mmCIF file of C-alpha atoms in Angstrom:
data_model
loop_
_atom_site.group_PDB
_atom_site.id
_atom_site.type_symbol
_atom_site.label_atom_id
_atom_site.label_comp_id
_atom_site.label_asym_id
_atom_site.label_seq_id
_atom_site.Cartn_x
_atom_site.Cartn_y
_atom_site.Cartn_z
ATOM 1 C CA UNK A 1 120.741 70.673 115.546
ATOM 2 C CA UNK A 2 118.192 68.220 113.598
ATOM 3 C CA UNK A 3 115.632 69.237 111.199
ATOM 4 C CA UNK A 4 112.050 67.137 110.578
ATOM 5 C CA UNK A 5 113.085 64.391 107.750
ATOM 6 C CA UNK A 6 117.119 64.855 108.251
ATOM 7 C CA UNK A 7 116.827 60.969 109.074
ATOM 8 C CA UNK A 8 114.644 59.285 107.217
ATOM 9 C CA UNK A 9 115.424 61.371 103.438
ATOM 10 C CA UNK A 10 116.572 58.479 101.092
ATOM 11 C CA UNK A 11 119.059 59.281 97.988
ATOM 12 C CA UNK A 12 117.501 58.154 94.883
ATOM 13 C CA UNK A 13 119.040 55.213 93.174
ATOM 14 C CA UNK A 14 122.083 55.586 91.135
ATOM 15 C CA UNK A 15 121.667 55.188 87.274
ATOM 16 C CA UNK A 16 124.431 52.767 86.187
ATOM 17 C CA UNK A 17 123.017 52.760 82.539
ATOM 18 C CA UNK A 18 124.683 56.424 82.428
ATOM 19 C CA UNK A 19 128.105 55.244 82.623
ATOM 20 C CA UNK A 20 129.132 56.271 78.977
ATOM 21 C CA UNK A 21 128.086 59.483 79.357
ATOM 22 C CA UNK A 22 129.975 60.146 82.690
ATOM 23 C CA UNK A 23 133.009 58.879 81.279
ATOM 24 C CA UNK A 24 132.751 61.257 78.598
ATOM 25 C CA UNK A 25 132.171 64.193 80.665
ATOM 26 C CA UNK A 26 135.077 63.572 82.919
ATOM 27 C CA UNK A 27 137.548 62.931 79.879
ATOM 28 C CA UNK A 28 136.627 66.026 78.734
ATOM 29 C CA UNK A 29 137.227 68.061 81.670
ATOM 30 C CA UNK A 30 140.398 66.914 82.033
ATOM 31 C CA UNK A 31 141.279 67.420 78.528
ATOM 32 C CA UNK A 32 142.156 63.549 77.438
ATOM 33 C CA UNK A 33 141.406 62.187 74.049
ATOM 34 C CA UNK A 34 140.314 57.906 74.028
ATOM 35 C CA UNK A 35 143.483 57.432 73.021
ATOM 36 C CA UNK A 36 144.857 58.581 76.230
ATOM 37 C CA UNK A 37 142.223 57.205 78.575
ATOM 38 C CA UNK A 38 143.036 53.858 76.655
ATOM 39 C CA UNK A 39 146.827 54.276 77.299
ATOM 40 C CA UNK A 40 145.696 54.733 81.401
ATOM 41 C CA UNK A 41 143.707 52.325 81.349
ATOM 42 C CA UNK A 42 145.323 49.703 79.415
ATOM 43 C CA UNK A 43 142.299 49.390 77.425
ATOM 44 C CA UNK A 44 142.180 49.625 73.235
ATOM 45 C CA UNK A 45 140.796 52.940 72.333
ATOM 46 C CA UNK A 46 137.919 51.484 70.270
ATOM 47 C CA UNK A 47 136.781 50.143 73.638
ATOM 48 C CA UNK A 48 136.646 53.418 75.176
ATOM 49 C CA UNK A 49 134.462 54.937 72.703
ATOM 50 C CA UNK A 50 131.755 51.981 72.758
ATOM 51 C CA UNK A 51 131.783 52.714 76.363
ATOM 52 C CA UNK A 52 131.345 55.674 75.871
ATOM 53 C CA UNK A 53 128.887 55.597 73.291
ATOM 54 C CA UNK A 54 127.241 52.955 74.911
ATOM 55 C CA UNK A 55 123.979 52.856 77.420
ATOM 56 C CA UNK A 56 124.755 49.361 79.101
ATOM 57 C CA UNK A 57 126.319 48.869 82.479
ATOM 58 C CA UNK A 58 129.800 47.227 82.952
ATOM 59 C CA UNK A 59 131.621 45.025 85.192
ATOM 60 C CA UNK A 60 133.653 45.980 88.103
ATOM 61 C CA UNK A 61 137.214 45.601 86.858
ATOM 62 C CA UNK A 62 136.321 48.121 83.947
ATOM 63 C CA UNK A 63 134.911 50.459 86.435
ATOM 64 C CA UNK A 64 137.441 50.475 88.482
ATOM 65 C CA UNK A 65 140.354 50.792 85.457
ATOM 66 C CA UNK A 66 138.414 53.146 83.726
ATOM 67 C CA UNK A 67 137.463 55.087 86.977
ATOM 68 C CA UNK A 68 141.605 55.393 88.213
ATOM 69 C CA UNK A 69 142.683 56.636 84.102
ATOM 70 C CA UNK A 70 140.360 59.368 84.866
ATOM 71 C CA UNK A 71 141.381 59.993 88.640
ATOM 72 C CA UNK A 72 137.713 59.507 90.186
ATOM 73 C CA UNK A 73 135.965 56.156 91.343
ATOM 74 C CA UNK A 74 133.959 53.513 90.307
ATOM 75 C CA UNK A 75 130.953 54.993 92.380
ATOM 76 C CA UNK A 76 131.199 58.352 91.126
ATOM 77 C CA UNK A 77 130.836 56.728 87.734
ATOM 78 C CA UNK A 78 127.686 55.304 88.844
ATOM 79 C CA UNK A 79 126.004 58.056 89.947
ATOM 80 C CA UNK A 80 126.322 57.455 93.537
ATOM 81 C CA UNK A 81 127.639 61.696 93.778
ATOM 82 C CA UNK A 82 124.375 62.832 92.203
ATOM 83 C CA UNK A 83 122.536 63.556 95.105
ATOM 84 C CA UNK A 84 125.354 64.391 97.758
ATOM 85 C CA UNK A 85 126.856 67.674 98.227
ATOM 86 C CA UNK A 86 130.539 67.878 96.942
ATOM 87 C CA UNK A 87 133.262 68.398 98.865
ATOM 88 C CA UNK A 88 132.912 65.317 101.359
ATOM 89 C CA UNK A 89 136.472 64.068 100.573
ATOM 90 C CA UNK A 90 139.626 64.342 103.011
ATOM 91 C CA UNK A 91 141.561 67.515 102.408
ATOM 92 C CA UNK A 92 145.050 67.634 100.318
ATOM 93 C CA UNK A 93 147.619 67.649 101.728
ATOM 94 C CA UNK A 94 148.850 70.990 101.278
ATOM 95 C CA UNK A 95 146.295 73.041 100.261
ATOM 96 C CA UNK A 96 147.138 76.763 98.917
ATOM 97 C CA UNK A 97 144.027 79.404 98.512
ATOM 98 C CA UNK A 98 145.116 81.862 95.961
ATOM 99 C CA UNK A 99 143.379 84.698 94.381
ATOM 100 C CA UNK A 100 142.330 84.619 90.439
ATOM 101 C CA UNK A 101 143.471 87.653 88.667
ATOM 102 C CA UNK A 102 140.872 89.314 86.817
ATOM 103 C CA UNK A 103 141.908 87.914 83.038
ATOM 104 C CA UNK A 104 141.570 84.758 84.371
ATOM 105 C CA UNK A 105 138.275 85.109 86.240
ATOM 106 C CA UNK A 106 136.677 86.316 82.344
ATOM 107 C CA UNK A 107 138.617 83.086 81.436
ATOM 108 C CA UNK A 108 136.429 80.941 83.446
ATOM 109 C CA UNK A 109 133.436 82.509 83.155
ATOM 110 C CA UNK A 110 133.442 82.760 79.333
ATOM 111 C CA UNK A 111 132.438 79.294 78.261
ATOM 112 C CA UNK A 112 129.252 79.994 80.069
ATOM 113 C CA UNK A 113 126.869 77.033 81.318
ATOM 114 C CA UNK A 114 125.261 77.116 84.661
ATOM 115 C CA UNK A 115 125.575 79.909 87.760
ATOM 116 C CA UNK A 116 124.205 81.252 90.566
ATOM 117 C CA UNK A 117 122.453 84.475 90.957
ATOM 118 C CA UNK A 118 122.140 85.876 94.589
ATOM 119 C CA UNK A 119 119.317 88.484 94.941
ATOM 120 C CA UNK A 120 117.252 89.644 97.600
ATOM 121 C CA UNK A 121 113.759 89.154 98.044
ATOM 122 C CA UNK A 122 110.683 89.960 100.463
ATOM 123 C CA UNK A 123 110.951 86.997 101.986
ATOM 124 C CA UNK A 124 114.832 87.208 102.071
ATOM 125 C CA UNK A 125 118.014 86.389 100.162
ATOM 126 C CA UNK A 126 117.776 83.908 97.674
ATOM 127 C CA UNK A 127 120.186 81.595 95.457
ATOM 128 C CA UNK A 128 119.173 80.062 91.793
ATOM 129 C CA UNK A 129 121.200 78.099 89.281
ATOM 130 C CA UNK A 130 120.353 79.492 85.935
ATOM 131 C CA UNK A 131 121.710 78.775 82.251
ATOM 132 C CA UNK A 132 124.072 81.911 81.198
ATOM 133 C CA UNK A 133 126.005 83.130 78.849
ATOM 134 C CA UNK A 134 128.685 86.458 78.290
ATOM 135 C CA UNK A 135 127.300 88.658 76.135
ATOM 136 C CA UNK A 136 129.010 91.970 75.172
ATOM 137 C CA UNK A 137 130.884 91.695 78.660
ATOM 138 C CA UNK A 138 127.669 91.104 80.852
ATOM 139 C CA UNK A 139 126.444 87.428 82.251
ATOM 140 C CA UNK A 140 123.514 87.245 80.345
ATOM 141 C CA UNK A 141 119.837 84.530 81.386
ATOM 142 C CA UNK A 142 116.899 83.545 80.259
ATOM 143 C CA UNK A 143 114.164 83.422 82.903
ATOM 144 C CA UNK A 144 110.066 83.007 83.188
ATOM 145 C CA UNK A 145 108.038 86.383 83.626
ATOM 146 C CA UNK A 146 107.046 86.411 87.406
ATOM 147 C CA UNK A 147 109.830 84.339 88.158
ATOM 148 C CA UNK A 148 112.185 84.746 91.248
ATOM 149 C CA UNK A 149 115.242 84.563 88.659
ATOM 150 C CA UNK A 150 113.163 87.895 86.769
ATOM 151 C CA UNK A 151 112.774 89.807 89.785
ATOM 152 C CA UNK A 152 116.551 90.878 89.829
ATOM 153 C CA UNK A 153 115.770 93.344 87.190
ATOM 154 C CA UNK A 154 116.971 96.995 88.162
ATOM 155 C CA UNK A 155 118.768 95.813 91.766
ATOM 156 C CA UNK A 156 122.251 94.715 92.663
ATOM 157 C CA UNK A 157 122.978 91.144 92.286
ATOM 158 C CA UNK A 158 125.895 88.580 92.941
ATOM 159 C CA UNK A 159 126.780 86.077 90.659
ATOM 160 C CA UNK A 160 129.180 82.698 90.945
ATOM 161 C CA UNK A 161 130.152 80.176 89.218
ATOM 162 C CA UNK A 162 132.528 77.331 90.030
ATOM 163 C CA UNK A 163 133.632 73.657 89.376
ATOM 164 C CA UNK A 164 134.765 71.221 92.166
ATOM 165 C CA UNK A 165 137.057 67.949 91.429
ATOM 166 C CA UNK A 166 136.835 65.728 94.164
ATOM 167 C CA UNK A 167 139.331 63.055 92.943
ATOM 168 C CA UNK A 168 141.907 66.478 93.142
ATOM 169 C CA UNK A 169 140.464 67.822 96.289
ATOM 170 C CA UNK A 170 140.442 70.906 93.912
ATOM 171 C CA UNK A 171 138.468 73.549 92.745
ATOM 172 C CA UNK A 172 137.680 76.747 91.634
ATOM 173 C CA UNK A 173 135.022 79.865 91.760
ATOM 174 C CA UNK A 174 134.461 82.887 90.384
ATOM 175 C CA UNK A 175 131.880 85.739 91.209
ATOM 176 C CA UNK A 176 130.345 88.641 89.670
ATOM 177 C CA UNK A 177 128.946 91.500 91.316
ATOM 178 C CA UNK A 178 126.556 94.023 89.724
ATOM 179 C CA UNK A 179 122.930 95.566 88.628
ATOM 180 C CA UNK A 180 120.829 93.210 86.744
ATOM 181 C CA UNK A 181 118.621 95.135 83.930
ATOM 182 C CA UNK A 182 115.927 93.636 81.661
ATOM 183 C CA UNK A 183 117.187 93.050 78.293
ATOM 184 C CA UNK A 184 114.107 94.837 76.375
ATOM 185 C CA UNK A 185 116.132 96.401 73.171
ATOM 186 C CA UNK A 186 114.729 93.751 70.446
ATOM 187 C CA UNK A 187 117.436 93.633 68.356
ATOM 188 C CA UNK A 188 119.590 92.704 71.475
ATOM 189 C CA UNK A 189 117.232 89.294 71.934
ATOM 190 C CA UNK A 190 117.024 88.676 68.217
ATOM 191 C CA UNK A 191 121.391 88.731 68.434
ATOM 192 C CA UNK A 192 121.055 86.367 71.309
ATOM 193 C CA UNK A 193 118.477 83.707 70.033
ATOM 194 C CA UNK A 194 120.539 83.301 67.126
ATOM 195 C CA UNK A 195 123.106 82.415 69.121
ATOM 196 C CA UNK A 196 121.188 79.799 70.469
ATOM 197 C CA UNK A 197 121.882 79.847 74.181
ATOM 198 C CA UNK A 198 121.436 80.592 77.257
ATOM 199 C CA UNK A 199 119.371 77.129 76.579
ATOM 200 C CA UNK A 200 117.566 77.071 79.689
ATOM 201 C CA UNK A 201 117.716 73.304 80.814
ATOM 202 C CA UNK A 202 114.444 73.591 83.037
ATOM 203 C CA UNK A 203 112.798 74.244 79.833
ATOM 204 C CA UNK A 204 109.216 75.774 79.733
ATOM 205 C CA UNK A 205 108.457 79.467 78.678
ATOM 206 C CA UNK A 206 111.429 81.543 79.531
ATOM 207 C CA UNK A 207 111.212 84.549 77.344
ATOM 208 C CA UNK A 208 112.874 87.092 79.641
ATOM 209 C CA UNK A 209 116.065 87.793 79.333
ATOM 210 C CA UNK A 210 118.665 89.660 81.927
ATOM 211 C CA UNK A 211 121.489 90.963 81.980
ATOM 212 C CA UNK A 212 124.186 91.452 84.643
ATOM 213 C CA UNK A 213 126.774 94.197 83.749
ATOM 214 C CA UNK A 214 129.706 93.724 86.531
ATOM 215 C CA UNK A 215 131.303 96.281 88.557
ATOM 216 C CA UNK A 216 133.469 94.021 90.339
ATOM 217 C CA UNK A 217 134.648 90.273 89.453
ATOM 218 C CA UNK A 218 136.972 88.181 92.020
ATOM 219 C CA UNK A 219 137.822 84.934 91.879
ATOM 220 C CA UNK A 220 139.844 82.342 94.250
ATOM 221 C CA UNK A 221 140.960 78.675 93.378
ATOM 222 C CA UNK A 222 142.326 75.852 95.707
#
């Protein structure tokens, strides 16, 4: 089946000038300090961090040493991923699907960052990312008054969260089922802006605030 534009839509060019910042993300997912990028990479670690810490583009043999020390590829720290679905590589070999115990699915879920919240609508189901938080054992958003995000107030939602590596073929995802309310109690908000986040990256006016208390929580990782 072929929809009107499935041809002709171009990507948008990659932004090489984000390099440093890529590299930085991805060593810090998996956990490695310069030094140990460095020893991968055969590289000094003082090299690293300018690279890092840097806003220039770099040759192909760095790319490509830097890119196998942190088990991706050169294009993925390009950019060229940034507009593609993940999930196009082969899969592993031998792949196991196994359930998260619960412990672990609060594990994943309590660095908060960005989800998706499932609700319905009038015009049907919908699916947002939004900025969250757990506060007091609930995922907790910021959202616009009127806005799609807002209207989960007083029904049943899902929400999931996940992370993909596709150098791995690996991933994870956790979801939360339960009824959204409207954080109103103004000492509640006061506690939460202190805190500082849910920092909503769309930015804009986004002074309501909900909360998703869960009645169940599963979780599966490949």
């Amino acid at each position: 089946m072929k929809y009107a534009g499935a041809e002709t839509a171009q990507p948008r060019p990659t932004c090489p000038e984000d390099i440093g910042r890529r590299v930085a993300r991805r060593r810090q997912l998996l956990g490695l300090s310069r030094q140990d990028v460095a020893d991968r990479a055969g590289m000094a670690p003082g090299y690293v961090e300018y690279v890092e810490s840097s806003a220039e583009a770099f040759d192909t043999v760095t790319l490509t040493r830097l890119a196998a020390a942190l088990g991706t590829s050169a294009q993925e720290l390009l950019g060229g991923g940034r507009h593609t679905p993940p999930g196009r590589a082969l899969t592993a070999a031998h792949p196991a699907l196994e359930e998260l115990p619960e412990e672990e699915c609060w594990s994943r879920l309590t660095p908060g960052g960005i989800g998706r919240v499932a609700l319905s609508t009038d015009t049907g189901p919908v699916i947002l990312p939004v900025n969250y938080r757990i506060h007091d054992g609930a995922v907790v958003y910021r959202t616009g008054v009127g806005s799609i995000p807002a209207s989960a107030a007083g029904h049943r939602v899902a929400f999931e969260v996940d992370h993909i590596d596709e150098a791995q073929r690996s991933g994870w995802s956790v979801m939360v089922s339960g009824l959204a309310v409207r954080v109103d109690d103004q000492a509640a908000v006061e506690q939460l802006m202190r805190q500082g986040d849910p920092d909503p990256w769309a930015g804009g006016e986004r002074d309501v605030w909900i909360g998703i208390a869960p009645t169940t929580i599963t979780g599966r990782t490949i």
